[in-house]
Amino acid sequence: MLGMFWYIFEVKKEFLVCFSLSLLYITYYLVEVVKKPMLICRKGEFRQLLEDNVPLLSEPYWPTPWCVESRLQTVLGSVLRSHLLPPVAYRREVLRLSDGGQVALDWAELADGDRESRPVLLVLPGLTGGAQADYVRCLVAAAARLGAHAVVFNNRGLGGLPLTTPRLYCAVSHADLAEVVEAVRPRGAPLLAVGVSLGGLILGHYLTEHAQRAAHTLHAALVVSSPLDVVRGAECIERPPLNSLLSWHMARNLRNTVNSHSPLRSGPGDWAAVERCRSVRQFDQAFTTKHFGFPSVDDYYRAATLCDKLSRVRVPLLCLCAADDPFQPLDVLPLAEVESSPCVALAVTARGGHIGFLEGWWPAPPSRSPHSQYIARLAHQYFAALLSSPRPVSPP
């Protein structure tokens, strides 16, 4: 009898401990994790349009309860969506560039309507991403819900195309994008653009370096998880131990991209150092700076930084970031620079990692619907608002 009593006591004690820990975590989750996104935007028509027509910006973001840590969001977001979301069927178009280079344009077109009668959503993937990247599938699904064609711009050397010139791409490769924009824009419908991570940097430089042309060509733009301050963001990604592991993974992908194109060996570059690099900074020092003629990696990062150029943007631009992004946490986001620009808004979720933004108990639902992902829903709401309302920001 005494043994039974102690057994019941121990079971109740373990239950009480588990209940207490669960209650503590639920309290932490509800108080510290679930929050409405911060919206940084100058008062005016653009901010009013976002507040009135983009519900996700005024609703709490509920990250997946068992996956709130930033690196977990980053890695699991890619792994789960890559394996559980259906692939997209594309029609490939090869665009020959003015300098003899070529890029692949992968079209996901609607069954009804030609290219000129429907809006087109131009998607720029991340560092070494392509048309089947998990987040790209989400954005293509968002385009379909908008009634728009989608086209994915694969940078030089990506998408399975060989290099026809010894030239790759970097964060400031906006000249290639300028040619792509002219090639894909419909003549009778709006052109929209979304860039993710490095793709967002390239899109941002296009908007700032070709500001007047972009104002008459692009209807609206969205940037997701792009390091607006590359100098400070580069410092964040090198932090050991976990961030540096992500940097190592990205450097490996960059080395593989370079090694897959033999024409690059005829150009400048410290090839022994390229093989040894174990971080993005080391790769940029060994290859990117020499390939594109920058004196140092710091000069490249200063040139790639967007925060001091945002005032030039003349197209409605929404930047989606997470406060816990390992590449650009909240304390390095250029809040003041964004608020001083009349055409730029910054939405910052409390959690989400880098291109993670997982939500719900199971972030890849059984329906395998890419349009249900947070990134896709925000893109749909944002572009739908811009398409259904007069553009709030007009070029001077």
Coordinates of C-alpha atoms in Angstrom, one line a residue:
M1 CA 0.0 0.0 0.0
L2 CA 2.8 2.4 0.9
G3 CA 4.5 1.6 -2.4
M4 CA 1.4 2.4 -4.3
F5 CA 1.0 5.7 -2.5
W6 CA 4.6 6.7 -3.4
Y7 CA 4.0 5.6 -7.0
I8 CA 0.9 7.8 -7.3
F9 CA 2.8 10.7 -5.6
E10 CA 5.7 10.4 -8.1
V11 CA 3.3 10.3 -11.1
K12 CA 1.4 13.3 -9.9
K13 CA 4.7 15.1 -9.2
E14 CA 5.9 14.4 -12.8
F15 CA 2.6 15.5 -14.1
L16 CA 2.8 18.7 -12.1
V17 CA 6.3 19.5 -13.4
C18 CA 5.2 18.9 -17.0
F19 CA 2.1 21.0 -16.6
S20 CA 4.1 23.8 -15.0
L21 CA 6.7 23.8 -17.8
S22 CA 4.0 23.7 -20.4
L23 CA 2.3 26.6 -18.8
L24 CA 5.5 28.6 -18.7
Y25 CA 6.2 27.9 -22.3
I26 CA 2.7 28.8 -23.4
T27 CA 3.0 32.1 -21.4
Y28 CA 6.3 32.8 -23.1
Y29 CA 4.9 32.0 -26.5
L30 CA 1.9 34.2 -26.1
V31 CA 3.8 37.1 -24.5
E32 CA 7.1 37.1 -26.3
V33 CA 6.6 35.3 -29.6
V34 CA 3.1 36.1 -30.9
K35 CA 3.1 39.7 -31.9
K36 CA 1.8 41.9 -34.7
P37 CA 4.4 42.9 -37.3
M38 CA 6.1 46.3 -36.8
L39 CA 5.2 48.6 -39.7
I40 CA 7.8 51.2 -40.4
C41 CA 6.6 53.6 -43.1
R42 CA 6.2 57.4 -43.4
K43 CA 2.6 58.6 -42.8
G44 CA 0.8 59.1 -46.1
E45 CA -1.1 57.3 -48.9
F46 CA 1.3 54.3 -49.0
R47 CA 1.0 53.6 -45.3
Q48 CA -2.7 54.1 -45.4
L49 CA -3.1 51.7 -48.2
L50 CA -1.1 49.0 -46.4
E51 CA -3.0 49.5 -43.2
D52 CA -6.4 49.3 -44.9
N53 CA -5.7 46.6 -47.5
V54 CA -3.1 44.2 -46.2
P55 CA -4.6 42.4 -43.2
L56 CA -1.5 40.4 -42.3
L57 CA 0.2 43.6 -41.3
S58 CA -2.3 44.2 -38.6
E59 CA -2.8 40.6 -37.4
P60 CA -0.5 38.7 -34.9
Y61 CA 2.0 36.4 -36.6
W62 CA 1.7 33.0 -34.9
P63 CA 5.0 31.1 -35.6
T64 CA 5.0 27.3 -35.4
P65 CA 5.0 26.7 -31.6
W66 CA 7.7 24.0 -31.7
C67 CA 9.9 25.9 -34.1
V68 CA 10.3 29.5 -33.0
E69 CA 14.1 29.7 -32.9
S70 CA 15.5 31.7 -35.9
R71 CA 17.9 29.1 -37.3
L72 CA 15.3 26.4 -37.0
Q73 CA 12.8 28.5 -38.9
T74 CA 15.5 29.1 -41.5
V75 CA 16.5 25.5 -42.0
L76 CA 13.2 23.7 -41.5
G77 CA 11.3 26.2 -43.5
S78 CA 13.4 25.3 -46.5
V79 CA 13.5 21.6 -45.8
L80 CA 9.8 21.1 -45.2
R81 CA 8.6 23.2 -48.0
S82 CA 11.1 21.7 -50.5
H83 CA 9.9 18.2 -49.8
L84 CA 6.2 18.8 -49.2
L85 CA 5.1 21.5 -51.7
P86 CA 4.4 20.3 -55.2
P87 CA 6.9 21.3 -57.9
V88 CA 6.0 23.8 -60.6
A89 CA 5.9 23.2 -64.3
Y90 CA 7.6 26.0 -66.3
R91 CA 8.1 27.0 -69.8
R92 CA 11.7 28.1 -70.3
E93 CA 12.8 31.1 -72.3
V94 CA 16.5 31.9 -72.8
L95 CA 17.3 35.6 -73.0
R96 CA 20.5 36.7 -74.7
L97 CA 21.9 39.8 -73.0
S98 CA 23.6 42.8 -74.7
D99 CA 27.1 41.7 -73.7
G100 CA 26.7 38.2 -75.1
G101 CA 25.7 36.6 -71.8
Q102 CA 22.5 34.6 -71.3
V103 CA 19.9 34.0 -68.6
A104 CA 17.0 31.6 -68.2
L105 CA 13.5 32.9 -67.7
D106 CA 11.1 30.2 -66.4
W107 CA 7.5 31.1 -67.0
A108 CA 4.5 29.7 -65.0
E109 CA 1.7 31.0 -67.2
L110 CA -2.0 30.9 -66.6
A111 CA -4.0 28.7 -68.9
D112 CA -6.2 31.6 -70.1
G113 CA -4.9 34.9 -71.2
D114 CA -1.8 35.9 -73.1
R115 CA 1.3 37.6 -71.6
E116 CA 0.2 41.1 -72.6
S117 CA -3.3 40.9 -71.1
R118 CA -2.4 39.7 -67.6
P119 CA -0.2 41.2 -64.9
V120 CA 3.2 39.6 -64.7
L121 CA 5.0 38.8 -61.4
L122 CA 8.8 38.7 -61.8
V123 CA 10.5 36.6 -59.1
L124 CA 14.2 37.0 -58.2
P125 CA 15.4 34.0 -56.1
G126 CA 18.1 34.1 -53.4
L127 CA 21.9 33.5 -53.5
T128 CA 22.0 30.3 -55.5
G129 CA 18.3 29.6 -55.7
G130 CA 16.3 28.8 -58.8
A131 CA 12.8 28.2 -60.0
Q132 CA 12.1 25.2 -57.8
A133 CA 13.2 26.9 -54.6
D134 CA 10.6 26.4 -51.9
Y135 CA 9.8 30.1 -51.5
V136 CA 9.7 30.6 -55.2
R137 CA 6.9 28.0 -55.5
C138 CA 5.0 29.9 -52.8
L139 CA 5.3 33.2 -54.8
V140 CA 4.3 31.5 -58.0
A141 CA 1.2 30.3 -56.2
A142 CA 0.5 33.8 -55.0
A143 CA 0.8 35.1 -58.6
A144 CA -1.8 32.5 -59.8
R145 CA -4.2 33.7 -57.1
L146 CA -3.7 37.2 -58.3
G147 CA -4.6 36.2 -61.9
A148 CA -1.0 36.9 -62.9
H149 CA 1.6 35.1 -64.9
A150 CA 4.9 34.4 -63.0
V151 CA 8.4 34.4 -64.4
V152 CA 11.5 33.4 -62.5
F153 CA 14.7 35.2 -63.3
N154 CA 17.7 32.8 -63.0
N155 CA 20.9 34.7 -62.6
R156 CA 23.8 34.0 -65.0
G157 CA 25.3 30.6 -64.4
L158 CA 22.2 29.3 -62.7
G159 CA 19.2 27.3 -63.9
G160 CA 21.3 24.8 -65.8
L161 CA 22.5 27.2 -68.5
P162 CA 26.2 27.4 -69.4
L163 CA 28.0 30.7 -69.2
T164 CA 28.6 32.3 -72.6
T165 CA 30.8 35.0 -71.1
P166 CA 33.2 34.7 -68.1
R167 CA 30.8 36.7 -66.0
L168 CA 28.7 35.6 -63.0
Y169 CA 26.5 37.8 -60.8
C170 CA 26.5 39.6 -57.4
A171 CA 24.4 41.9 -55.2
V172 CA 24.8 44.9 -57.5
S173 CA 24.1 43.1 -60.8
H174 CA 21.2 45.4 -61.6
A175 CA 22.2 45.8 -65.3
D176 CA 21.1 42.3 -66.1
L177 CA 17.8 42.8 -64.3
A178 CA 17.2 46.0 -66.3
E179 CA 17.3 44.0 -69.5
V180 CA 15.1 41.2 -68.1
V181 CA 12.5 43.8 -67.0
E182 CA 12.3 45.1 -70.6
A183 CA 12.0 41.6 -71.9
V184 CA 9.2 40.4 -69.7
R185 CA 7.0 43.4 -69.0
P186 CA 3.6 43.2 -70.6
R187 CA 2.5 46.1 -72.7
G188 CA -1.1 46.2 -71.5
A189 CA -0.9 45.1 -67.9
P190 CA 1.2 45.9 -64.8
L191 CA 4.5 44.4 -64.0
L192 CA 5.2 43.4 -60.4
A193 CA 8.5 42.2 -58.9
V194 CA 9.6 40.3 -55.8
G195 CA 13.1 39.6 -54.7
V196 CA 14.2 37.2 -52.0
S197 CA 17.4 37.6 -50.0
L198 CA 20.1 38.3 -52.6
G199 CA 17.4 38.7 -55.2
G200 CA 15.9 41.4 -53.1
L201 CA 19.2 43.3 -53.1
I202 CA 19.5 43.1 -56.8
L203 CA 15.9 44.3 -57.2
G204 CA 16.6 47.1 -54.7
H205 CA 19.6 48.3 -56.7
Y206 CA 17.6 48.2 -59.9
L207 CA 15.0 50.5 -58.2
T208 CA 17.6 52.9 -57.0
E209 CA 20.0 53.0 -60.0
H210 CA 17.2 53.0 -62.6
A211 CA 14.8 54.9 -60.5
Q212 CA 13.1 57.0 -63.2
R213 CA 12.8 54.1 -65.7
A214 CA 11.6 51.7 -62.9
A215 CA 8.9 54.2 -61.9
H216 CA 7.3 53.9 -65.4
T217 CA 7.9 50.1 -65.7
L218 CA 7.2 48.5 -62.4
H219 CA 3.9 48.8 -60.6
A220 CA 5.0 47.6 -57.2
A221 CA 7.9 45.7 -55.6
L222 CA 8.3 43.4 -52.6
V223 CA 11.6 42.4 -51.0
V224 CA 11.7 39.4 -48.6
S225 CA 14.5 38.8 -46.0
S226 CA 17.1 40.9 -47.8
P227 CA 20.0 42.4 -45.8
L228 CA 19.3 46.1 -46.4
D229 CA 22.5 47.0 -44.5
V230 CA 25.0 44.5 -46.0
V231 CA 28.0 45.8 -43.9
R232 CA 26.3 45.1 -40.6
G233 CA 24.5 42.1 -41.9
A234 CA 27.7 40.4 -43.0
E235 CA 29.0 40.8 -39.4
C236 CA 25.9 39.0 -38.1
I237 CA 26.2 36.0 -40.4
E238 CA 29.8 35.3 -39.3
R239 CA 28.9 35.0 -35.6
P240 CA 29.7 31.6 -34.2
P241 CA 28.6 29.0 -33.7
L242 CA 25.2 28.6 -35.4
N243 CA 25.2 31.6 -37.8
S244 CA 28.7 30.6 -39.0
L245 CA 27.3 27.2 -39.9
L246 CA 24.8 28.8 -42.2
S247 CA 27.5 30.9 -43.7
W248 CA 29.6 27.7 -44.3
H249 CA 26.6 26.1 -46.1
M250 CA 26.1 29.2 -48.3
A251 CA 29.9 29.4 -49.1
R252 CA 29.8 25.7 -50.2
N253 CA 26.9 26.4 -52.6
L254 CA 28.8 29.4 -54.0
R255 CA 32.0 27.3 -54.5
N256 CA 29.9 24.6 -56.3
T257 CA 28.4 27.3 -58.6
V258 CA 31.8 28.7 -59.5
N259 CA 33.4 25.3 -60.0
S260 CA 30.6 24.2 -62.4
H261 CA 31.6 26.9 -64.9
S262 CA 35.1 26.5 -66.4
P263 CA 35.0 29.8 -68.3
L264 CA 35.3 31.6 -64.9
R265 CA 38.8 30.2 -64.5
S266 CA 40.1 32.4 -67.2
G267 CA 39.1 35.5 -65.3
P268 CA 40.4 37.1 -62.1
G269 CA 40.2 35.3 -58.8
D270 CA 42.3 33.7 -56.1
W271 CA 41.3 30.1 -57.0
A272 CA 43.3 28.4 -54.2
A273 CA 41.6 30.7 -51.7
V274 CA 38.2 30.0 -53.3
E275 CA 38.6 26.3 -52.6
R276 CA 39.6 27.0 -49.0
C277 CA 36.8 29.5 -48.2
R278 CA 34.5 28.4 -45.4
S279 CA 32.3 31.5 -45.1
V280 CA 30.5 33.9 -47.4
R281 CA 32.9 36.7 -46.5
Q282 CA 35.9 34.5 -47.4
F283 CA 34.3 33.7 -50.7
D284 CA 33.5 37.3 -51.5
Q285 CA 37.1 38.2 -50.6
A286 CA 38.6 35.5 -52.8
F287 CA 36.2 35.7 -55.7
T288 CA 33.5 38.4 -55.8
T289 CA 35.8 41.4 -55.2
K290 CA 38.2 40.3 -57.9
H291 CA 35.6 39.2 -60.4
F292 CA 33.7 42.5 -60.2
G293 CA 36.7 44.8 -59.6
F294 CA 36.2 45.9 -56.0
P295 CA 39.3 46.9 -54.0
S296 CA 38.2 44.9 -50.9
V297 CA 35.3 42.9 -49.5
D298 CA 34.4 45.9 -47.4
D299 CA 34.1 48.1 -50.5
Y300 CA 31.9 45.5 -52.0
Y301 CA 29.6 45.3 -49.0
R302 CA 29.4 49.1 -48.8
A303 CA 28.4 49.2 -52.5
A304 CA 25.8 46.4 -51.9
T305 CA 24.2 48.2 -49.0
L306 CA 20.8 49.6 -49.8
C307 CA 19.8 51.5 -46.7
D308 CA 21.6 54.7 -47.7
K309 CA 19.9 54.6 -51.2
L310 CA 16.3 54.0 -50.3
S311 CA 15.4 57.6 -50.7
R312 CA 15.9 57.2 -54.5
V313 CA 13.1 54.6 -54.8
R314 CA 10.1 55.8 -56.9
V315 CA 8.1 52.5 -56.9
P316 CA 6.0 51.3 -53.9
L317 CA 8.3 48.9 -52.1
L318 CA 7.5 46.7 -49.1
C319 CA 10.3 44.9 -47.3
L320 CA 9.4 41.9 -45.2
C321 CA 12.0 41.0 -42.5
A322 CA 12.0 39.1 -39.2
A323 CA 13.4 40.6 -36.1
D324 CA 15.3 37.4 -35.4
D325 CA 16.8 37.0 -38.9
P326 CA 20.3 35.7 -38.3
F327 CA 21.6 37.7 -41.2
Q328 CA 20.0 41.0 -40.2
P329 CA 18.3 41.1 -36.7
L330 CA 16.2 44.0 -35.6
D331 CA 19.1 46.0 -34.2
V332 CA 20.8 46.3 -37.7
L333 CA 17.6 47.1 -39.7
P334 CA 17.7 50.7 -41.1
L335 CA 14.5 51.9 -39.5
A336 CA 15.2 55.6 -39.7
E337 CA 16.2 55.4 -43.4
V338 CA 13.0 53.5 -44.3
E339 CA 10.8 55.9 -42.4
S340 CA 12.3 58.9 -44.3
S341 CA 11.6 57.4 -47.7
P342 CA 8.1 58.2 -49.2
C343 CA 7.9 55.0 -51.2
V344 CA 9.3 52.3 -48.9
A345 CA 7.7 50.4 -46.0
L346 CA 9.3 47.8 -43.7
A347 CA 7.2 45.0 -42.1
V348 CA 9.1 43.2 -39.3
T349 CA 7.7 40.1 -37.7
A350 CA 8.9 39.2 -34.2
R351 CA 10.0 35.7 -35.4
G352 CA 10.5 34.0 -38.8
G353 CA 14.3 33.6 -39.3
H354 CA 15.7 34.0 -42.8
I355 CA 13.0 33.2 -45.4
G356 CA 11.3 31.0 -42.7
F357 CA 8.0 32.5 -41.6
L358 CA 6.6 29.1 -40.6
E359 CA 3.2 29.2 -38.9
G360 CA 0.6 26.8 -37.6
W361 CA 1.1 23.5 -35.8
W362 CA 2.2 21.9 -39.0
P363 CA 3.7 24.4 -41.4
A364 CA 3.3 22.4 -44.5
P365 CA -0.4 21.4 -44.5
P366 CA -1.7 18.1 -45.9
S367 CA -3.4 20.0 -48.7
R368 CA 0.1 20.9 -50.0
S369 CA -1.0 24.4 -50.8
P370 CA 1.9 26.7 -51.4
H371 CA -0.4 29.7 -51.4
S372 CA -1.2 29.1 -47.8
Q373 CA 2.3 30.0 -46.7
Y374 CA 2.9 33.3 -44.9
I375 CA 5.1 34.7 -47.7
A376 CA 2.6 33.8 -50.3
R377 CA -0.3 35.3 -48.4
L378 CA 1.5 38.5 -47.8
A379 CA 2.6 38.8 -51.4
H380 CA -1.0 38.2 -52.6
Q381 CA -2.5 40.7 -50.2
Y382 CA 0.1 43.4 -50.9
F383 CA 0.0 43.1 -54.7
A384 CA -3.8 42.8 -54.8
A385 CA -4.0 46.0 -52.9
L386 CA -1.7 47.8 -55.3
L387 CA -3.5 46.4 -58.4
S388 CA -7.0 47.3 -57.1
S389 CA -6.1 50.9 -56.0
P390 CA -4.5 53.9 -57.7
R391 CA -0.8 53.6 -57.1
P392 CA -0.1 55.7 -54.0
V393 CA 3.3 56.9 -55.0
S394 CA 3.7 58.7 -58.3
P395 CA 7.1 59.5 -59.9
P396 CA 8.1 63.1 -59.6

